[in-house]
């Protein structure tokens, strides 16, 4: 499968997983859209980046780099919520790295 499609699929899946608890918490739609778009971008960037590291690390590094600008905003207003955000970023970053790698190896 080509890198872009693999990244879109991986990012969309991670975005949907991240949205579920956010919707349950009745967070604002701007926060939901920001989170989903971050995961969408992280998926594409993970699939396209050529870092010479394990795919799980590639996803993790890319996810944290994508989160960085939002982390300053979140941390400034609600620093305690960064614990959950970092937890989800670790889990979903690893998922994106693994999934993008598996999808790229899959013959479509």
PDB file of N, CA and C in Angstrom:
ATOM      1  N   UNK A   1       0.849  -1.170   0.000  1.00  0.00           N
ATOM      2  CA  UNK A   1       0.000   0.000   0.000  1.00  0.00           C
ATOM      3  C   UNK A   1       0.897   1.236   0.000  1.00  0.00           C
ATOM      4  N   UNK A   2       0.478   2.275  -0.689  1.00  0.00           N
ATOM      5  CA  UNK A   2       1.339   3.453  -0.738  1.00  0.00           C
ATOM      6  C   UNK A   2       1.351   4.198   0.603  1.00  0.00           C
ATOM      7  N   UNK A   3       2.422   4.962   0.828  1.00  0.00           N
ATOM      8  CA  UNK A   3       2.649   5.613   2.117  1.00  0.00           C
ATOM      9  C   UNK A   3       1.518   6.550   2.512  1.00  0.00           C
ATOM     10  N   UNK A   4       1.023   7.327   1.571  1.00  0.00           N
ATOM     11  CA  UNK A   4      -0.015   8.303   1.900  1.00  0.00           C
ATOM     12  C   UNK A   4      -1.286   7.618   2.380  1.00  0.00           C
ATOM     13  N   UNK A   5      -1.722   6.597   1.669  1.00  0.00           N
ATOM     14  CA  UNK A   5      -2.937   5.876   2.063  1.00  0.00           C
ATOM     15  C   UNK A   5      -2.735   5.202   3.419  1.00  0.00           C
ATOM     16  N   UNK A   6      -1.574   4.582   3.623  1.00  0.00           N
ATOM     17  CA  UNK A   6      -1.281   3.944   4.912  1.00  0.00           C
ATOM     18  C   UNK A   6      -1.324   4.971   6.042  1.00  0.00           C
ATOM     19  N   UNK A   7      -0.754   6.141   5.812  1.00  0.00           N
ATOM     20  CA  UNK A   7      -0.757   7.197   6.825  1.00  0.00           C
ATOM     21  C   UNK A   7      -2.146   7.732   7.105  1.00  0.00           C
ATOM     22  N   UNK A   8      -2.950   7.898   6.054  1.00  0.00           N
ATOM     23  CA  UNK A   8      -4.325   8.378   6.235  1.00  0.00           C
ATOM     24  C   UNK A   8      -5.127   7.373   7.058  1.00  0.00           C
ATOM     25  N   UNK A   9      -4.993   6.094   6.741  1.00  0.00           N
ATOM     26  CA  UNK A   9      -5.734   5.063   7.483  1.00  0.00           C
ATOM     27  C   UNK A   9      -5.278   5.028   8.942  1.00  0.00           C
ATOM     28  N   UNK A  10      -3.968   4.996   9.170  1.00  0.00           N
ATOM     29  CA  UNK A  10      -3.444   4.934  10.542  1.00  0.00           C
ATOM     30  C   UNK A  10      -3.851   6.171  11.341  1.00  0.00           C
ATOM     31  N   UNK A  11      -3.733   7.340  10.736  1.00  0.00           N
ATOM     32  CA  UNK A  11      -4.094   8.578  11.426  1.00  0.00           C
ATOM     33  C   UNK A  11      -5.577   8.687  11.714  1.00  0.00           C
ATOM     34  N   UNK A  12      -6.400   8.240  10.771  1.00  0.00           N
ATOM     35  CA  UNK A  12      -7.853   8.283  10.972  1.00  0.00           C
ATOM     36  C   UNK A  12      -8.272   7.348  12.103  1.00  0.00           C
ATOM     37  N   UNK A  13      -7.698   6.153  12.134  1.00  0.00           N
ATOM     38  CA  UNK A  13      -8.023   5.207  13.213  1.00  0.00           C
ATOM     39  C   UNK A  13      -7.610   5.784  14.567  1.00  0.00           C
ATOM     40  N   UNK A  14      -6.399   6.333  14.654  1.00  0.00           N
ATOM     41  CA  UNK A  14      -5.941   6.929  15.914  1.00  0.00           C
ATOM     42  C   UNK A  14      -6.822   8.117  16.302  1.00  0.00           C
ATOM     43  N   UNK A  15      -7.200   8.930  15.321  1.00  0.00           N
ATOM     44  CA  UNK A  15      -8.061  10.078  15.596  1.00  0.00           C
ATOM     45  C   UNK A  15      -9.411   9.667  16.148  1.00  0.00           C
ATOM     46  N   UNK A  16      -9.995   8.636  15.577  1.00  0.00           N
ATOM     47  CA  UNK A  16     -11.297   8.148  16.057  1.00  0.00           C
ATOM     48  C   UNK A  16     -11.169   7.594  17.476  1.00  0.00           C
ATOM     49  N   UNK A  17     -10.107   6.832  17.723  1.00  0.00           N
ATOM     50  CA  UNK A  17      -9.890   6.291  19.073  1.00  0.00           C
ATOM     51  C   UNK A  17      -9.750   7.426  20.085  1.00  0.00           C
ATOM     52  N   UNK A  18      -9.037   8.487  19.720  1.00  0.00           N
ATOM     53  CA  UNK A  18      -8.847   9.619  20.624  1.00  0.00           C
ATOM     54  C   UNK A  18     -10.142  10.398  20.832  1.00  0.00           C
ATOM     55  N   UNK A  19     -10.992  10.444  19.825  1.00  0.00           N
ATOM     56  CA  UNK A  19     -12.238  11.207  19.926  1.00  0.00           C
ATOM     57  C   UNK A  19     -13.252  10.581  20.873  1.00  0.00           C
ATOM     58  N   UNK A  20     -13.263   9.268  20.988  1.00  0.00           N
ATOM     59  CA  UNK A  20     -14.287   8.600  21.802  1.00  0.00           C
ATOM     60  C   UNK A  20     -14.327   9.151  23.237  1.00  0.00           C
ATOM     61  N   UNK A  21     -13.211   9.145  23.990  1.00  0.00           N
ATOM     62  CA  UNK A  21     -13.299   9.695  25.351  1.00  0.00           C
ATOM     63  C   UNK A  21     -13.562  11.203  25.367  1.00  0.00           C
ATOM     64  N   UNK A  22     -13.110  11.903  24.340  1.00  0.00           N
ATOM     65  CA  UNK A  22     -13.338  13.348  24.295  1.00  0.00           C
ATOM     66  C   UNK A  22     -14.822  13.662  24.113  1.00  0.00           C
ATOM     67  N   UNK A  23     -15.497  12.901  23.280  1.00  0.00           N
ATOM     68  CA  UNK A  23     -16.935  13.105  23.074  1.00  0.00           C
ATOM     69  C   UNK A  23     -17.699  12.726  24.339  1.00  0.00           C
ATOM     70  N   UNK A  24     -17.295  11.638  24.996  1.00  0.00           N
ATOM     71  CA  UNK A  24     -17.942  11.227  26.248  1.00  0.00           C
ATOM     72  C   UNK A  24     -17.808  12.322  27.308  1.00  0.00           C
ATOM     73  N   UNK A  25     -16.672  13.025  27.322  1.00  0.00           N
ATOM     74  CA  UNK A  25     -16.439  14.107  28.283  1.00  0.00           C
ATOM     75  C   UNK A  25     -17.117  15.413  27.872  1.00  0.00           C
ATOM     76  N   UNK A  26     -17.812  15.405  26.747  1.00  0.00           N
ATOM     77  CA  UNK A  26     -18.476  16.608  26.219  1.00  0.00           C
ATOM     78  C   UNK A  26     -17.511  17.769  26.004  1.00  0.00           C
ATOM     79  N   UNK A  27     -16.322  17.472  25.496  1.00  0.00           N
ATOM     80  CA  UNK A  27     -15.381  18.541  25.179  1.00  0.00           C
ATOM     81  C   UNK A  27     -15.876  19.296  23.954  1.00  0.00           C
ATOM     82  N   UNK A  28     -15.374  20.495  23.777  1.00  0.00           N
ATOM     83  CA  UNK A  28     -15.833  21.345  22.674  1.00  0.00           C
ATOM     84  C   UNK A  28     -15.405  20.761  21.331  1.00  0.00           C
ATOM     85  N   UNK A  29     -16.167  21.118  20.296  1.00  0.00           N
ATOM     86  CA  UNK A  29     -15.873  20.580  18.967  1.00  0.00           C
ATOM     87  C   UNK A  29     -14.551  21.094  18.416  1.00  0.00           C
ATOM     88  N   UNK A  30     -14.135  22.295  18.836  1.00  0.00           N
ATOM     89  CA  UNK A  30     -12.830  22.762  18.368  1.00  0.00           C
ATOM     90  C   UNK A  30     -11.712  21.890  18.939  1.00  0.00           C
ATOM     91  N   UNK A  31     -11.861  21.453  20.182  1.00  0.00           N
ATOM     92  CA  UNK A  31     -10.870  20.544  20.771  1.00  0.00           C
ATOM     93  C   UNK A  31     -10.902  19.190  20.068  1.00  0.00           C
ATOM     94  N   UNK A  32     -12.107  18.704  19.764  1.00  0.00           N
ATOM     95  CA  UNK A  32     -12.238  17.423  19.065  1.00  0.00           C
ATOM     96  C   UNK A  32     -11.610  17.485  17.678  1.00  0.00           C
ATOM     97  N   UNK A  33     -11.899  18.554  16.946  1.00  0.00           N
ATOM     98  CA  UNK A  33     -11.338  18.695  15.593  1.00  0.00           C
ATOM     99  C   UNK A  33      -9.825  18.868  15.630  1.00  0.00           C
ATOM    100  N   UNK A  34      -9.328  19.597  16.623  1.00  0.00           N
ATOM    101  CA  UNK A  34      -7.878  19.777  16.753  1.00  0.00           C
ATOM    102  C   UNK A  34      -7.193  18.438  17.020  1.00  0.00           C
ATOM    103  N   UNK A  35      -7.779  17.636  17.906  1.00  0.00           N
ATOM    104  CA  UNK A  35      -7.191  16.330  18.225  1.00  0.00           C
ATOM    105  C   UNK A  35      -7.225  15.410  17.009  1.00  0.00           C
ATOM    106  N   UNK A  36      -8.374  15.352  16.340  1.00  0.00           N
ATOM    107  CA  UNK A  36      -8.480  14.477  15.173  1.00  0.00           C
ATOM    108  C   UNK A  36      -7.497  14.898  14.090  1.00  0.00           C
ATOM    109  N   UNK A  37      -7.399  16.197  13.821  1.00  0.00           N
ATOM    110  CA  UNK A  37      -6.493  16.656  12.761  1.00  0.00           C
ATOM    111  C   UNK A  37      -5.032  16.408  13.129  1.00  0.00           C
ATOM    112  N   UNK A  38      -4.703  16.478  14.426  1.00  0.00           N
ATOM    113  CA  UNK A  38      -3.335  16.170  14.841  1.00  0.00           C
ATOM    114  C   UNK A  38      -2.999  14.716  14.527  1.00  0.00           C
ATOM    115  N   UNK A  39      -3.918  13.797  14.825  1.00  0.00           N
ATOM    116  CA  UNK A  39      -3.667  12.380  14.558  1.00  0.00           C
ATOM    117  C   UNK A  39      -3.650  12.083  13.071  1.00  0.00           C
ATOM    118  N   UNK A  40      -4.498  12.762  12.321  1.00  0.00           N
ATOM    119  CA  UNK A  40      -4.512  12.602  10.866  1.00  0.00           C
ATOM    120  C   UNK A  40      -3.145  12.997  10.294  1.00  0.00           C
ATOM    121  N   UNK A  41      -2.642  14.161  10.724  1.00  0.00           N
ATOM    122  CA  UNK A  41      -1.328  14.626  10.264  1.00  0.00           C
ATOM    123  C   UNK A  41      -0.214  13.705  10.756  1.00  0.00           C
ATOM    124  N   UNK A  42      -0.296  13.262  12.009  1.00  0.00           N
ATOM    125  CA  UNK A  42       0.740  12.376  12.553  1.00  0.00           C
ATOM    126  C   UNK A  42       0.815  11.069  11.772  1.00  0.00           C
ATOM    127  N   UNK A  43      -0.326  10.569  11.341  1.00  0.00           N
ATOM    128  CA  UNK A  43      -0.334   9.343  10.541  1.00  0.00           C
ATOM    129  C   UNK A  43       0.389   9.520   9.221  1.00  0.00           C
ATOM    130  N   UNK A  44       0.072  10.598   8.525  1.00  0.00           N
ATOM    131  CA  UNK A  44       0.714  10.854   7.227  1.00  0.00           C
ATOM    132  C   UNK A  44       2.209  11.110   7.407  1.00  0.00           C
ATOM    133  N   UNK A  45       2.565  11.922   8.397  1.00  0.00           N
ATOM    134  CA  UNK A  45       3.982  12.231   8.622  1.00  0.00           C
ATOM    135  C   UNK A  45       4.773  10.990   9.048  1.00  0.00           C
ATOM    136  N   UNK A  46       4.177  10.146   9.861  1.00  0.00           N
ATOM    137  CA  UNK A  46       4.853   8.911  10.282  1.00  0.00           C
ATOM    138  C   UNK A  46       5.107   8.007   9.085  1.00  0.00           C
ATOM    139  N   UNK A  47       4.104   7.860   8.242  1.00  0.00           N
ATOM    140  CA  UNK A  47       4.247   6.979   7.075  1.00  0.00           C
ATOM    141  C   UNK A  47       5.300   7.494   6.099  1.00  0.00           C
ATOM    142  N   UNK A  48       5.469   8.811   6.023  1.00  0.00           N
ATOM    143  CA  UNK A  48       6.387   9.389   5.043  1.00  0.00           C
ATOM    144  C   UNK A  48       7.786   9.667   5.581  1.00  0.00           C
ATOM    145  N   UNK A  49       7.967   9.606   6.894  1.00  0.00           N
ATOM    146  CA  UNK A  49       9.291   9.997   7.379  1.00  0.00           C
ATOM    147  C   UNK A  49      10.276   8.835   7.285  1.00  0.00           C
ATOM    148  N   UNK A  50      11.531   9.179   7.053  1.00  0.00           N
ATOM    149  CA  UNK A  50      12.574   8.182   6.797  1.00  0.00           C
ATOM    150  C   UNK A  50      13.558   8.039   7.958  1.00  0.00           C
ATOM    151  N   UNK A  51      13.104   8.325   9.181  1.00  0.00           N
ATOM    152  CA  UNK A  51      13.978   8.144  10.336  1.00  0.00           C
ATOM    153  C   UNK A  51      14.441   6.695  10.402  1.00  0.00           C
ATOM    154  N   UNK A  52      15.684   6.507  10.722  1.00  0.00           N
ATOM    155  CA  UNK A  52      16.250   5.155  10.810  1.00  0.00           C
ATOM    156  C   UNK A  52      16.078   4.614  12.230  1.00  0.00           C
ATOM    157  N   UNK A  53      14.825   4.499  12.649  1.00  0.00           N
ATOM    158  CA  UNK A  53      14.498   3.947  13.963  1.00  0.00           C
ATOM    159  C   UNK A  53      13.383   2.919  13.777  1.00  0.00           C
ATOM    160  N   UNK A  54      13.114   2.156  14.815  1.00  0.00           N
ATOM    161  CA  UNK A  54      12.035   1.170  14.794  1.00  0.00           C
ATOM    162  C   UNK A  54      10.711   1.886  14.496  1.00  0.00           C
ATOM    163  N   UNK A  55       9.810   1.255  13.742  1.00  0.00           N
ATOM    164  CA  UNK A  55       8.529   1.894  13.400  1.00  0.00           C
ATOM    165  C   UNK A  55       7.731   2.390  14.613  1.00  0.00           C
ATOM    166  N   UNK A  56       7.803   1.672  15.740  1.00  0.00           N
ATOM    167  CA  UNK A  56       7.098   2.136  16.936  1.00  0.00           C
ATOM    168  C   UNK A  56       7.669   3.464  17.423  1.00  0.00           C
ATOM    169  N   UNK A  57       8.993   3.571  17.419  1.00  0.00           N
ATOM    170  CA  UNK A  57       9.633   4.822  17.839  1.00  0.00           C
ATOM    171  C   UNK A  57       9.339   5.948  16.855  1.00  0.00           C
ATOM    172  N   UNK A  58       9.291   5.613  15.582  1.00  0.00           N
ATOM    173  CA  UNK A  58       8.980   6.612  14.559  1.00  0.00           C
ATOM    174  C   UNK A  58       7.599   7.221  14.823  1.00  0.00           C
ATOM    175  N   UNK A  59       6.618   6.365  15.122  1.00  0.00           N
ATOM    176  CA  UNK A  59       5.275   6.849  15.429  1.00  0.00           C
ATOM    177  C   UNK A  59       5.243   7.679  16.699  1.00  0.00           C
ATOM    178  N   UNK A  60       5.959   7.226  17.716  1.00  0.00           N
ATOM    179  CA  UNK A  60       5.993   7.926  18.995  1.00  0.00           C
ATOM    180  C   UNK A  60       6.637   9.307  18.862  1.00  0.00           C
ATOM    181  N   UNK A  61       7.777   9.369  18.200  1.00  0.00           N
ATOM    182  CA  UNK A  61       8.475  10.646  18.012  1.00  0.00           C
ATOM    183  C   UNK A  61       7.614  11.609  17.198  1.00  0.00           C
ATOM    184  N   UNK A  62       7.044  11.126  16.106  1.00  0.00           N
ATOM    185  CA  UNK A  62       6.221  11.976  15.253  1.00  0.00           C
ATOM    186  C   UNK A  62       4.994  12.478  16.005  1.00  0.00           C
ATOM    187  N   UNK A  63       4.354  11.608  16.779  1.00  0.00           N
ATOM    188  CA  UNK A  63       3.164  12.011  17.537  1.00  0.00           C
ATOM    189  C   UNK A  63       3.497  13.112  18.540  1.00  0.00           C
ATOM    190  N   UNK A  64       4.610  12.969  19.254  1.00  0.00           N
ATOM    191  CA  UNK A  64       4.971  14.003  20.228  1.00  0.00           C
ATOM    192  C   UNK A  64       5.376  15.310  19.549  1.00  0.00           C
ATOM    193  N   UNK A  65       6.015  15.229  18.395  1.00  0.00           N
ATOM    194  CA  UNK A  65       6.341  16.457  17.670  1.00  0.00           C
ATOM    195  C   UNK A  65       5.077  17.170  17.195  1.00  0.00           C
ATOM    196  N   UNK A  66       4.082  16.399  16.759  1.00  0.00           N
ATOM    197  CA  UNK A  66       2.808  16.996  16.334  1.00  0.00           C
ATOM    198  C   UNK A  66       2.042  17.571  17.523  1.00  0.00           C
ATOM    199  N   UNK A  67       2.170  16.945  18.684  1.00  0.00           N
ATOM    200  CA  UNK A  67       1.471  17.405  19.882  1.00  0.00           C
ATOM    201  C   UNK A  67       2.090  18.667  20.468  1.00  0.00           C
ATOM    202  N   UNK A  68       3.364  18.879  20.268  1.00  0.00           N
ATOM    203  CA  UNK A  68       4.114  19.921  20.960  1.00  0.00           C
ATOM    204  C   UNK A  68       3.430  21.293  21.002  1.00  0.00           C
ATOM    205  N   UNK A  69       2.982  21.868  19.872  1.00  0.00           N
ATOM    206  CA  UNK A  69       2.335  23.188  19.966  1.00  0.00           C
ATOM    207  C   UNK A  69       1.072  23.168  20.835  1.00  0.00           C
ATOM    208  N   UNK A  70       0.268  22.137  20.690  1.00  0.00           N
ATOM    209  CA  UNK A  70      -0.964  22.034  21.486  1.00  0.00           C
ATOM    210  C   UNK A  70      -0.651  21.806  22.961  1.00  0.00           C
ATOM    211  N   UNK A  71       0.426  21.098  23.248  1.00  0.00           N
ATOM    212  CA  UNK A  71       0.781  20.816  24.640  1.00  0.00           C
ATOM    213  C   UNK A  71       1.058  22.104  25.410  1.00  0.00           C
ATOM    214  N   UNK A  72       1.645  23.094  24.768  1.00  0.00           N
ATOM    215  CA  UNK A  72       1.872  24.378  25.434  1.00  0.00           C
ATOM    216  C   UNK A  72       0.551  25.050  25.787  1.00  0.00           C
ATOM    217  N   UNK A  73      -0.396  25.018  24.864  1.00  0.00           N
ATOM    218  CA  UNK A  73      -1.700  25.641  25.104  1.00  0.00           C
ATOM    219  C   UNK A  73      -2.457  24.885  26.190  1.00  0.00           C
ATOM    220  N   UNK A  74      -2.486  23.554  26.084  1.00  0.00           N
ATOM    221  CA  UNK A  74      -3.187  22.737  27.081  1.00  0.00           C
ATOM    222  C   UNK A  74      -2.534  22.910  28.450  1.00  0.00           C
ATOM    223  N   UNK A  75      -1.226  22.845  28.494  1.00  0.00           N
ATOM    224  CA  UNK A  75      -0.501  22.946  29.755  1.00  0.00           C
ATOM    225  C   UNK A  75      -0.629  24.302  30.414  1.00  0.00           C
ATOM    226  N   UNK A  76      -0.790  25.337  29.630  1.00  0.00           N
ATOM    227  CA  UNK A  76      -0.917  26.688  30.178  1.00  0.00           C
ATOM    228  C   UNK A  76      -2.238  26.847  30.925  1.00  0.00           C
ATOM    229  N   UNK A  77      -3.310  26.261  30.368  1.00  0.00           N
ATOM    230  CA  UNK A  77      -4.631  26.441  30.975  1.00  0.00           C
ATOM    231  C   UNK A  77      -5.018  25.303  31.923  1.00  0.00           C
ATOM    232  N   UNK A  78      -4.633  24.075  31.606  1.00  0.00           N
ATOM    233  CA  UNK A  78      -4.992  22.910  32.432  1.00  0.00           C
ATOM    234  C   UNK A  78      -3.809  21.944  32.510  1.00  0.00           C
ATOM    235  N   UNK A  79      -2.777  22.282  33.262  1.00  0.00           N
ATOM    236  CA  UNK A  79      -1.573  21.440  33.274  1.00  0.00           C
ATOM    237  C   UNK A  79      -1.827  20.000  33.722  1.00  0.00           C
ATOM    238  N   UNK A  80      -2.800  19.786  34.596  1.00  0.00           N
ATOM    239  CA  UNK A  80      -3.083  18.429  35.073  1.00  0.00           C
ATOM    240  C   UNK A  80      -3.609  17.522  33.962  1.00  0.00           C
ATOM    241  N   UNK A  81      -4.217  18.093  32.943  1.00  0.00           N
ATOM    242  CA  UNK A  81      -4.760  17.271  31.853  1.00  0.00           C
ATOM    243  C   UNK A  81      -3.665  16.747  30.922  1.00  0.00           C
ATOM    244  N   UNK A  82      -2.459  17.293  31.043  1.00  0.00           N
ATOM    245  CA  UNK A  82      -1.359  16.814  30.196  1.00  0.00           C
ATOM    246  C   UNK A  82      -1.004  15.357  30.480  1.00  0.00           C
ATOM    247  N   UNK A  83      -1.281  14.886  31.682  1.00  0.00           N
ATOM    248  CA  UNK A  83      -0.979  13.487  32.008  1.00  0.00           C
ATOM    249  C   UNK A  83      -1.766  12.560  31.090  1.00  0.00           C
ATOM    250  N   UNK A  84      -3.064  12.796  30.976  1.00  0.00           N
ATOM    251  CA  UNK A  84      -3.898  11.986  30.091  1.00  0.00           C
ATOM    252  C   UNK A  84      -3.548  12.166  28.632  1.00  0.00           C
ATOM    253  N   UNK A  85      -3.236  13.402  28.258  1.00  0.00           N
ATOM    254  CA  UNK A  85      -2.867  13.685  26.866  1.00  0.00           C
ATOM    255  C   UNK A  85      -1.582  12.949  26.508  1.00  0.00           C
ATOM    256  N   UNK A  86      -0.591  12.996  27.392  1.00  0.00           N
ATOM    257  CA  UNK A  86       0.667  12.290  27.126  1.00  0.00           C
ATOM    258  C   UNK A  86       0.447  10.778  27.079  1.00  0.00           C
ATOM    259  N   UNK A  87      -0.422  10.271  27.946  1.00  0.00           N
ATOM    260  CA  UNK A  87      -0.729   8.840  27.930  1.00  0.00           C
ATOM    261  C   UNK A  87      -1.324   8.403  26.601  1.00  0.00           C
ATOM    262  N   UNK A  88      -2.317   9.166  26.125  1.00  0.00           N
ATOM    263  CA  UNK A  88      -2.929   8.842  24.829  1.00  0.00           C
ATOM    264  C   UNK A  88      -1.918   8.998  23.701  1.00  0.00           C
ATOM    265  N   UNK A  89      -1.046   9.986  23.799  1.00  0.00           N
ATOM    266  CA  UNK A  89      -0.047  10.200  22.751  1.00  0.00           C
ATOM    267  C   UNK A  89       0.923   9.026  22.687  1.00  0.00           C
ATOM    268  N   UNK A  90       1.301   8.499  23.822  1.00  0.00           N
ATOM    269  CA  UNK A  90       2.184   7.325  23.829  1.00  0.00           C
ATOM    270  C   UNK A  90       1.484   6.137  23.171  1.00  0.00           C
ATOM    271  N   UNK A  91       0.274   5.843  23.619  1.00  0.00           N
ATOM    272  CA  UNK A  91      -0.458   4.682  23.096  1.00  0.00           C
ATOM    273  C   UNK A  91      -0.736   4.828  21.602  1.00  0.00           C
ATOM    274  N   UNK A  92      -1.296   5.966  21.208  1.00  0.00           N
ATOM    275  CA  UNK A  92      -1.688   6.139  19.805  1.00  0.00           C
ATOM    276  C   UNK A  92      -0.490   6.387  18.895  1.00  0.00           C
ATOM    277  N   UNK A  93       0.573   6.994  19.418  1.00  0.00           N
ATOM    278  CA  UNK A  93       1.791   7.154  18.626  1.00  0.00           C
ATOM    279  C   UNK A  93       2.403   5.804  18.279  1.00  0.00           C
ATOM    280  N   UNK A  94       2.442   4.909  19.267  1.00  0.00           N
ATOM    281  CA  UNK A  94       2.932   3.551  19.014  1.00  0.00           C
ATOM    282  C   UNK A  94       2.029   2.830  18.018  1.00  0.00           C
ATOM    283  N   UNK A  95       0.714   3.005  18.171  1.00  0.00           N
ATOM    284  CA  UNK A  95      -0.238   2.380  17.250  1.00  0.00           C
ATOM    285  C   UNK A  95      -0.031   2.873  15.822  1.00  0.00           C
ATOM    286  N   UNK A  96       0.133   4.172  15.650  1.00  0.00           N
ATOM    287  CA  UNK A  96       0.344   4.726  14.308  1.00  0.00           C
ATOM    288  C   UNK A  96       1.631   4.176  13.696  1.00  0.00           C
ATOM    289  N   UNK A  97       2.702   4.125  14.487  1.00  0.00           N
ATOM    290  CA  UNK A  97       3.963   3.589  13.970  1.00  0.00           C
ATOM    291  C   UNK A  97       3.824   2.153  13.509  1.00  0.00           C
ATOM    292  N   UNK A  98       3.176   1.342  14.327  1.00  0.00           N
ATOM    293  CA  UNK A  98       2.980  -0.071  13.987  1.00  0.00           C
ATOM    294  C   UNK A  98       2.058  -0.229  12.785  1.00  0.00           C
ATOM    295  N   UNK A  99       0.914   0.461  12.810  1.00  0.00           N
ATOM    296  CA  UNK A  99      -0.083   0.294  11.758  1.00  0.00           C
ATOM    297  C   UNK A  99       0.411   0.825  10.414  1.00  0.00           C
ATOM    298  N   UNK A 100       1.039   1.989  10.408  1.00  0.00           N
ATOM    299  CA  UNK A 100       1.555   2.536   9.147  1.00  0.00           C
ATOM    300  C   UNK A 100       2.590   1.591   8.544  1.00  0.00           C
ATOM    301  N   UNK A 101       3.443   1.014   9.390  1.00  0.00           N
ATOM    302  CA  UNK A 101       4.447   0.066   8.920  1.00  0.00           C
ATOM    303  C   UNK A 101       3.793  -1.184   8.332  1.00  0.00           C
ATOM    304  N   UNK A 102       2.818  -1.749   9.033  1.00  0.00           N
ATOM    305  CA  UNK A 102       2.134  -2.961   8.551  1.00  0.00           C
ATOM    306  C   UNK A 102       1.386  -2.693   7.250  1.00  0.00           C
ATOM    307  N   UNK A 103       0.703  -1.563   7.163  1.00  0.00           N
ATOM    308  CA  UNK A 103      -0.066  -1.255   5.956  1.00  0.00           C
ATOM    309  C   UNK A 103       0.840  -1.029   4.746  1.00  0.00           C
ATOM    310  N   UNK A 104       2.018  -0.430   4.967  1.00  0.00           N
ATOM    311  CA  UNK A 104       2.937  -0.203   3.849  1.00  0.00           C
ATOM    312  C   UNK A 104       3.502  -1.517   3.321  1.00  0.00           C
ATOM    313  N   UNK A 105       3.629  -2.507   4.183  1.00  0.00           N
ATOM    314  CA  UNK A 105       4.146  -3.809   3.747  1.00  0.00           C
ATOM    315  C   UNK A 105       3.072  -4.653   3.084  1.00  0.00           C
ATOM    316  N   UNK A 106       1.806  -4.304   3.312  1.00  0.00           N
ATOM    317  CA  UNK A 106       0.677  -5.060   2.757  1.00  0.00           C
ATOM    318  C   UNK A 106       0.549  -4.780   1.266  1.00  0.00           C
ATOM    319  N   UNK A 107       0.409  -5.820   0.489  1.00  0.00           N
ATOM    320  CA  UNK A 107       0.230  -5.672  -0.964  1.00  0.00           C
ATOM    321  C   UNK A 107      -1.234  -5.381  -1.244  1.00  0.00           C
ATOM    322  N   UNK A 108      -1.509  -4.209  -1.813  1.00  0.00           N
ATOM    323  CA  UNK A 108      -2.906  -3.841  -2.109  1.00  0.00           C
ATOM    324  C   UNK A 108      -3.196  -3.947  -3.583  1.00  0.00           C
TER     325      UNK A 108
END
